[in-house]
Tab-separated table of C-alpha atoms in Angstrom:
chain	number	residue	atom	x	y	z
A	1	MET	CA	0.000	0.000	0.000
A	2	VAL	CA	1.281	3.449	-0.931
A	3	GLY	CA	2.077	5.652	2.089
A	4	ILE	CA	3.094	9.252	2.637
A	5	LYS	CA	6.761	8.180	2.570
A	6	ASP	CA	6.308	7.149	-1.067
A	7	ILE	CA	4.747	10.502	-1.896
A	8	ALA	CA	7.593	12.315	-0.123
A	9	LYS	CA	10.150	10.332	-2.113
A	10	LYS	CA	8.400	11.073	-5.411
A	11	THR	CA	8.006	14.815	-4.777
A	12	GLY	CA	11.173	15.530	-2.810
A	13	TYR	CA	9.193	17.096	0.042
A	14	SER	CA	9.513	16.049	3.674
A	15	ILE	CA	7.070	13.601	5.237
A	16	SER	CA	5.662	16.372	7.447
A	17	THR	CA	5.059	18.655	4.451
A	18	VAL	CA	3.263	15.830	2.616
A	19	SER	CA	1.141	15.170	5.701
A	20	TYR	CA	0.220	18.854	6.012
A	21	ALA	CA	-0.770	18.972	2.339
A	22	LEU	CA	-2.919	15.859	2.497
A	23	ASN	CA	-4.685	17.190	5.601
A	24	ASN	CA	-5.382	20.629	4.071
A	25	SER	CA	-3.141	22.430	6.564
A	26	HIS	CA	-2.473	26.138	6.096
A	27	LYS	CA	1.211	25.396	6.717
A	28	VAL	CA	1.804	24.614	3.019
A	29	SER	CA	1.181	26.798	-0.012
A	30	GLU	CA	-1.478	25.977	-2.581
A	31	ALA	CA	1.221	25.398	-5.199
A	32	THR	CA	2.981	22.848	-2.995
A	33	ARG	CA	-0.329	21.199	-2.091
A	34	ALA	CA	-1.198	20.834	-5.799
A	35	ILE	CA	2.116	19.081	-6.529
A	36	ILE	CA	1.673	16.679	-3.626
A	37	ILE	CA	-1.982	15.920	-4.420
A	38	LYS	CA	-1.048	15.230	-8.052
A	39	ALA	CA	1.668	12.813	-6.941
A	40	ALA	CA	-0.720	11.114	-4.508
A	41	ASP	CA	-3.242	10.594	-7.311
A	42	GLU	CA	-0.587	9.185	-9.642
A	43	LEU	CA	0.513	6.729	-6.952
A	44	HIS	CA	-3.129	5.811	-6.179
A	45	TYR	CA	-2.663	6.811	-2.557
A	46	VAL	CA	-5.542	5.832	-0.235
A	47	PRO	CA	-5.679	7.650	3.158
A	48	ASN	CA	-5.506	5.472	6.262
A	49	ASN	CA	-8.695	6.697	7.877
A	50	ALA	CA	-8.383	4.311	10.802
A	51	ALA	CA	-5.048	5.825	11.789
A	52	ARG	CA	-6.407	9.316	11.254
A	53	THR	CA	-9.358	8.548	13.514
A	54	LEU	CA	-7.038	7.355	16.281
A	55	LYS	CA	-4.896	10.460	15.974
A	56	ARG	CA	-7.785	12.938	15.962
A	57	ASN	CA	-10.090	10.844	18.191
A	58	GLN	CA	-12.798	11.653	15.645
A	59	SER	CA	-14.225	9.698	12.730
A	60	ASN	CA	-16.930	12.074	11.441
A	61	ILE	CA	-19.163	9.006	11.193
A	62	ILE	CA	-22.495	8.520	12.948
A	63	GLY	CA	-23.873	5.029	13.493
A	64	VAL	CA	-27.612	4.520	13.031
A	65	PHE	CA	-28.658	1.368	14.872
A	66	LEU	CA	-31.829	-0.353	13.638
A	67	ALA	CA	-33.491	-3.584	14.678
A	68	ASP	CA	-34.428	-4.401	11.093
A	69	TYR	CA	-34.271	-2.986	7.572
A	70	SER	CA	-37.357	-4.717	6.184
A	71	GLY	CA	-40.708	-3.141	5.379
A	72	ALA	CA	-41.541	0.275	3.963
A	73	PHE	CA	-40.790	2.254	7.116
A	74	TYR	CA	-37.069	3.012	7.147
A	75	GLY	CA	-36.220	4.581	3.773
A	76	GLU	CA	-37.609	8.064	4.403
A	77	LEU	CA	-36.265	8.104	7.963
A	78	LEU	CA	-32.721	7.247	6.872
A	79	HIS	CA	-32.912	9.749	4.029
A	80	GLY	CA	-33.607	12.546	6.511
A	81	ILE	CA	-30.748	11.460	8.790
A	82	LYS	CA	-28.312	11.164	5.895
A	83	LEU	CA	-29.041	14.557	4.342
A	84	GLN	CA	-28.831	16.413	7.657
A	85	LEU	CA	-25.574	14.706	8.616
A	86	GLN	CA	-24.075	15.579	5.247
A	87	LYS	CA	-24.860	19.243	5.912
A	88	GLU	CA	-22.871	18.917	9.138
A	89	ASN	CA	-19.961	17.127	7.372
A	90	TYR	CA	-20.718	13.737	8.883
A	91	GLU	CA	-21.224	10.391	7.197
A	92	MET	CA	-23.743	7.738	8.207
A	93	ILE	CA	-23.397	3.993	8.596
A	94	VAL	CA	-26.445	1.815	9.286
A	95	CYS	CA	-25.874	-0.937	11.826
A	96	SER	CA	-27.799	-3.966	13.026
A	97	GLY	CA	-26.952	-6.974	15.141
A	98	GLU	CA	-25.244	-7.534	18.470
A	99	GLN	CA	-21.678	-7.268	17.147
A	100	SER	CA	-22.294	-3.745	15.875
A	101	HIS	CA	-22.799	-2.551	19.461
A	102	ARG	CA	-19.027	-2.539	19.955
A	103	PHE	CA	-18.659	0.331	17.464
A	104	ILE	CA	-19.739	2.702	20.233
A	105	PRO	CA	-17.364	1.864	23.123
A	106	GLU	CA	-14.476	1.291	20.688
A	107	LYS	CA	-14.979	4.879	19.443
A	108	LEU	CA	-15.247	3.784	15.814
A	109	ILE	CA	-18.059	6.314	15.457
A	110	ASP	CA	-18.562	9.784	16.893
A	111	GLY	CA	-22.147	9.191	17.946
A	112	ALA	CA	-25.041	6.752	17.837
A	113	ILE	CA	-28.669	7.183	16.805
A	114	ILE	CA	-30.563	4.233	18.246
A	115	LEU	CA	-33.893	2.788	17.069
A	116	ASP	CA	-33.253	-0.767	18.178
A	117	ALA	CA	-34.850	-2.606	21.095
A	118	ALA	CA	-31.787	-4.910	21.205
A	119	PHE	CA	-30.135	-2.155	23.244
A	120	ASP	CA	-31.527	-2.222	26.768
A	121	ASP	CA	-31.666	0.929	28.876
A	122	ASP	CA	-28.827	-0.176	31.152
A	123	GLU	CA	-26.478	-0.675	28.196
A	124	ILE	CA	-27.307	2.752	26.788
A	125	LEU	CA	-26.777	4.408	30.169
A	126	ARG	CA	-23.419	2.634	30.600
A	127	LEU	CA	-22.298	3.845	27.187
A	128	ALA	CA	-23.366	7.399	28.000
A	129	ASP	CA	-21.479	7.246	31.305
A	130	LEU	CA	-18.362	6.508	29.223
A	131	ASP	CA	-18.873	9.817	27.368
A	132	ASN	CA	-20.392	8.339	24.239
A	133	ASN	CA	-22.826	10.577	22.349
A	134	ILE	CA	-26.279	9.024	21.903
A	135	VAL	CA	-29.728	9.914	20.586
A	136	THR	CA	-32.583	7.478	21.122
A	137	MET	CA	-35.676	7.328	18.947
A	138	ASP	CA	-37.349	4.464	20.761
A	139	ARG	CA	-37.289	5.191	24.500
A	140	ASP	CA	-37.606	8.023	26.971
A	141	ILE	CA	-34.323	8.085	28.871
A	142	VAL	CA	-32.624	10.921	30.753
A	143	HIS	CA	-28.855	11.478	30.785
A	144	PRO	CA	-26.672	14.533	29.992
A	145	ARG	CA	-25.229	12.764	26.920
A	146	ILE	CA	-28.462	11.209	25.669
A	147	GLY	CA	-30.948	13.123	23.557
A	148	THR	CA	-34.356	11.779	22.583
A	149	VAL	CA	-36.553	12.337	19.535
A	150	LEU	CA	-39.787	10.417	20.078
A	151	LEU	CA	-43.075	10.045	18.253
A	152	ASP	CA	-46.216	11.436	19.849
A	153	ASN	CA	-47.709	7.964	20.124
A	154	GLU	CA	-50.242	9.099	22.695
A	155	GLY	CA	-51.689	11.821	20.498
A	156	GLY	CA	-51.783	9.574	17.445
A	157	THR	CA	-53.436	6.694	19.273
A	158	ASN	CA	-56.079	8.940	20.796
A	159	ALA	CA	-56.818	10.439	17.362
A	160	ALA	CA	-57.225	6.981	15.813
A	161	LEU	CA	-59.501	5.700	18.547
A	162	THR	CA	-61.570	8.880	18.580
A	163	GLN	CA	-62.323	8.273	14.910
A	164	LEU	CA	-63.264	4.654	15.557
A	165	GLY	CA	-65.214	5.718	18.634
A	166	GLN	CA	-67.911	7.252	16.465
A	167	TYR	CA	-68.934	3.634	15.824
A	168	ASP	CA	-69.129	2.807	19.514
A	169	GLU	CA	-71.915	0.298	18.947
A	170	LEU	CA	-69.557	-1.910	16.876
A	171	PRO	CA	-67.003	-4.454	18.150
A	172	LEU	CA	-63.475	-3.007	18.356
A	173	TYR	CA	-60.374	-5.013	17.499
A	174	ILE	CA	-56.884	-3.678	18.203
A	175	VAL	CA	-53.835	-5.340	16.641
A	176	THR	CA	-50.731	-4.596	18.705
A	177	GLY	CA	-47.019	-4.613	17.894
A	178	PRO	CA	-44.037	-6.385	19.476
A	179	GLU	CA	-43.636	-6.182	23.243
A	180	ALA	CA	-40.048	-4.945	22.908
A	181	SER	CA	-41.091	-1.932	20.826
A	182	TYR	CA	-41.339	1.392	22.680
A	183	ASP	CA	-43.791	2.740	20.096
A	184	SER	CA	-46.023	-0.326	20.345
A	185	GLN	CA	-46.031	-0.239	24.124
A	186	SER	CA	-46.809	3.502	24.133
A	187	ARG	CA	-49.755	2.903	21.800
A	188	TYR	CA	-50.914	-0.055	23.887
A	189	LYS	CA	-50.888	1.904	27.159
A	190	THR	CA	-52.728	4.810	25.549
A	191	ALA	CA	-55.304	2.527	23.913
A	192	LYS	CA	-55.902	0.684	27.172
A	193	ARG	CA	-56.438	3.985	28.991
A	194	TRP	CA	-58.761	5.256	26.239
A	195	ALA	CA	-60.830	2.066	26.389
A	196	SER	CA	-61.166	2.343	30.164
A	197	GLU	CA	-62.169	5.994	30.041
A	198	ASN	CA	-64.733	5.316	27.316
A	199	LYS	CA	-65.990	2.061	28.871
A	200	CYS	CA	-65.173	0.246	25.638
A	201	GLU	CA	-64.512	-3.475	25.392
A	202	VAL	CA	-61.518	-4.289	23.228
A	203	ASN	CA	-60.689	-7.502	21.405
A	204	TRP	CA	-56.877	-7.535	21.564
A	205	ILE	CA	-54.825	-9.372	18.928
A	206	ASP	CA	-51.052	-9.784	19.213
A	207	GLY	CA	-49.043	-8.625	16.207
A	208	ASP	CA	-45.385	-7.872	15.525
A	209	PHE	CA	-45.568	-4.972	13.025
A	210	SER	CA	-45.045	-7.342	10.060
A	211	ARG	CA	-47.389	-7.819	7.122
A	212	LYS	CA	-47.622	-11.533	7.909
A	213	SER	CA	-48.835	-10.821	11.434
A	214	GLY	CA	-51.530	-8.616	9.895
A	215	GLN	CA	-52.642	-11.554	7.786
A	216	ARG	CA	-52.762	-13.749	10.890
A	217	ALA	CA	-54.792	-11.077	12.686
A	218	ALA	CA	-57.319	-10.932	9.855
A	219	ARG	CA	-57.717	-14.702	9.843
A	220	GLN	CA	-58.221	-14.633	13.608
A	221	ILE	CA	-60.925	-11.975	13.244
A	222	LEU	CA	-62.669	-14.069	10.587
A	223	SER	CA	-62.540	-17.194	12.766
A	224	GLU	CA	-63.753	-15.482	15.943
A	225	ASN	CA	-66.315	-13.017	14.636
A	226	SER	CA	-69.630	-13.494	12.892
A	227	ARG	CA	-71.020	-10.008	13.463
A	228	TYR	CA	-70.259	-7.204	11.021
A	229	PRO	CA	-69.537	-4.374	10.676
A	230	ILE	CA	-66.585	-4.130	13.071
A	231	THR	CA	-63.850	-1.570	13.761
A	232	VAL	CA	-60.098	-2.288	13.686
A	233	PHE	CA	-57.113	-0.255	14.860
A	234	SER	CA	-53.798	-1.596	13.580
A	235	PHE	CA	-50.749	-0.310	15.446
A	236	ASN	CA	-48.978	0.109	12.100
A	237	ASP	CA	-49.779	0.221	8.397
A	238	GLU	CA	-47.703	-2.841	7.487
A	239	MET	CA	-50.091	-5.056	9.449
A	240	ALA	CA	-53.066	-3.221	7.938
A	241	VAL	CA	-51.745	-4.085	4.461
A	242	GLY	CA	-51.662	-7.754	5.485
A	243	MET	CA	-55.251	-7.538	6.727
A	244	TYR	CA	-56.408	-5.933	3.473
A	245	LYS	CA	-54.922	-8.857	1.562
A	246	VAL	CA	-56.871	-11.444	3.583
A	247	PHE	CA	-60.163	-9.533	3.670
A	248	ALA	CA	-59.970	-9.017	-0.112
A	249	LYS	CA	-60.516	-12.767	-0.528
A	250	THR	CA	-63.856	-12.586	1.284
A	251	ASP	CA	-67.176	-10.880	0.639
A	252	LEU	CA	-66.378	-8.317	3.342
A	253	LEU	CA	-65.616	-4.760	2.261
A	254	ILE	CA	-63.204	-2.401	3.991
A	255	GLY	CA	-65.115	0.738	4.893
A	256	ARG	CA	-68.520	-0.944	4.941
A	257	ASP	CA	-67.962	-4.148	6.951
A	258	ILE	CA	-64.532	-3.426	8.415
A	259	LYS	CA	-63.748	0.137	9.445
A	260	MET	CA	-59.996	0.405	9.858
A	261	VAL	CA	-57.313	2.874	10.992
A	262	GLY	CA	-53.569	2.289	10.744
A	263	PHE	CA	-50.466	4.099	11.977
A	264	ASP	CA	-47.336	5.406	10.159
A	265	ASN	CA	-48.750	6.586	6.792
A	266	ILE	CA	-46.299	4.478	4.771
A	267	GLU	CA	-46.327	5.117	1.036
A	268	ILE	CA	-48.124	1.896	0.114
A	269	ALA	CA	-51.082	2.940	2.298
A	270	SER	CA	-51.988	5.609	-0.254
A	271	PHE	CA	-52.392	2.919	-2.922
A	272	LEU	CA	-54.732	0.668	-0.951
A	273	THR	CA	-58.344	0.501	-2.104
A	274	PRO	CA	-60.149	1.948	-0.306
A	275	ARG	CA	-57.517	4.410	0.923
A	276	LEU	CA	-56.465	3.534	4.467
A	277	THR	CA	-57.203	6.077	7.177
A	278	THR	CA	-53.988	6.308	9.180
A	279	ILE	CA	-51.916	8.328	11.610
A	280	GLY	CA	-49.222	10.211	9.765
A	281	TYR	CA	-46.042	12.057	10.618
A	282	SER	CA	-42.914	13.019	8.734
A	283	LYS	CA	-40.374	10.216	9.001
A	284	TYR	CA	-38.037	12.492	7.045
A	285	HIS	CA	-38.411	15.233	9.687
A	286	TRP	CA	-37.975	12.652	12.451
A	287	GLY	CA	-34.639	11.654	10.910
A	288	ILE	CA	-33.538	15.271	10.512
A	289	GLU	CA	-34.273	16.022	14.167
A	290	ALA	CA	-32.304	12.966	15.322
A	291	ALA	CA	-29.325	14.012	13.183
A	292	LYS	CA	-29.429	17.580	14.504
A	293	GLN	CA	-29.546	16.271	18.058
A	294	ILE	CA	-26.537	13.966	17.768
A	295	VAL	CA	-24.383	16.702	16.219
A	296	ALA	CA	-25.414	19.134	18.956
A	297	ILE	CA	-24.413	16.648	21.665
A	298	ILE	CA	-21.061	16.015	19.952
A	299	GLN	CA	-20.520	19.780	20.053
A	300	ASN	CA	-21.144	19.692	23.823
A	301	GLU	CA	-24.573	21.285	23.716
A	302	ASP	CA	-27.145	20.133	26.256
A	303	ALA	CA	-29.099	17.021	25.271
A	304	ALA	CA	-32.683	17.887	24.341
A	305	HIS	CA	-35.892	15.875	24.393
A	306	LYS	CA	-38.157	16.457	21.411
A	307	LYS	CA	-41.384	15.021	20.026
A	308	VAL	CA	-42.454	14.450	16.453
A	309	TYR	CA	-46.165	15.168	16.270
A	310	THR	CA	-48.736	13.143	14.376
A	311	SER	CA	-51.882	13.931	12.411
A	312	LEU	CA	-54.883	12.004	11.113
A	313	ILE	CA	-54.777	11.173	7.391
A	314	THR	CA	-58.335	10.422	6.360
A	315	GLY	CA	-59.252	7.783	3.822
A	316	GLU	CA	-62.262	5.731	2.780
A	317	SER	CA	-61.558	2.839	5.178
A	318	LEU	CA	-63.951	4.476	7.673
A	319	GLU	CA	-66.804	5.336	5.326
A	320	LYS	CA	-70.205	3.948	6.214
A	321	GLU	CA	-71.151	3.137	2.634
A	322	SER	CA	-69.311	0.855	0.225
């Protein structure tokens, strides 16, 4: 591998002068820098970023830790994070799996944005105690080096159930998400409180945010229920898409026989027929806010705790007529 010694030999400059030029130091003239850069290109020099990171104790890389990449949820979120980090001269790597956790304590990244239930609170707090910079998007946790950017799950859940509540004479089914998910648990607690306050009996169905679990939920509804119409609140749109697929094979019509609300406003929801009523928010904005937060913490600003607010996106899945 070509090193700075090879460039120094080719150009006749000292190793320190070559190093200054390659690192854009003001200690060398532009004319000298141009000669050295030209020689580096001719020799196909590749910078040793690992060594540079050790020397500067900075990588200019942010790790985004996700539990999963599947489904239609993550693209817009990651796009927002990436664009904001680029504005701040940081790069993004997307991480998943237990082995990737070591990137944080080994200082291979400058900060971590976490949306991954595989990290427990104690691990995150330990990492923060070791002066690692962290933003969580999936739990409410307080520490001087941990910022949070969380969805307003309570507001969104209440909005969804208020819409379904206009059909209070109909059976209500609620399809939940995974137990390890902060968002699912927040929606569950809010829905349980809403049901108690409104004296509403709920038929709970366990889901896991996947399309397949939505299909299972629909089949369970069909096997357990003989009275229609009914109302359904799906804790995310992916599961609602799975339910649509199963109900489409029956004589039941969404909107007439099954009045449904989802959560997340994923792109595919706008193509469902009838259009799914759902709880929307900007995943792009959510990503931008997380990126802003992590950079602020790296720059020794106080960690902040922000919410991304939701709104009701109305569709025909609640209409009384077919």
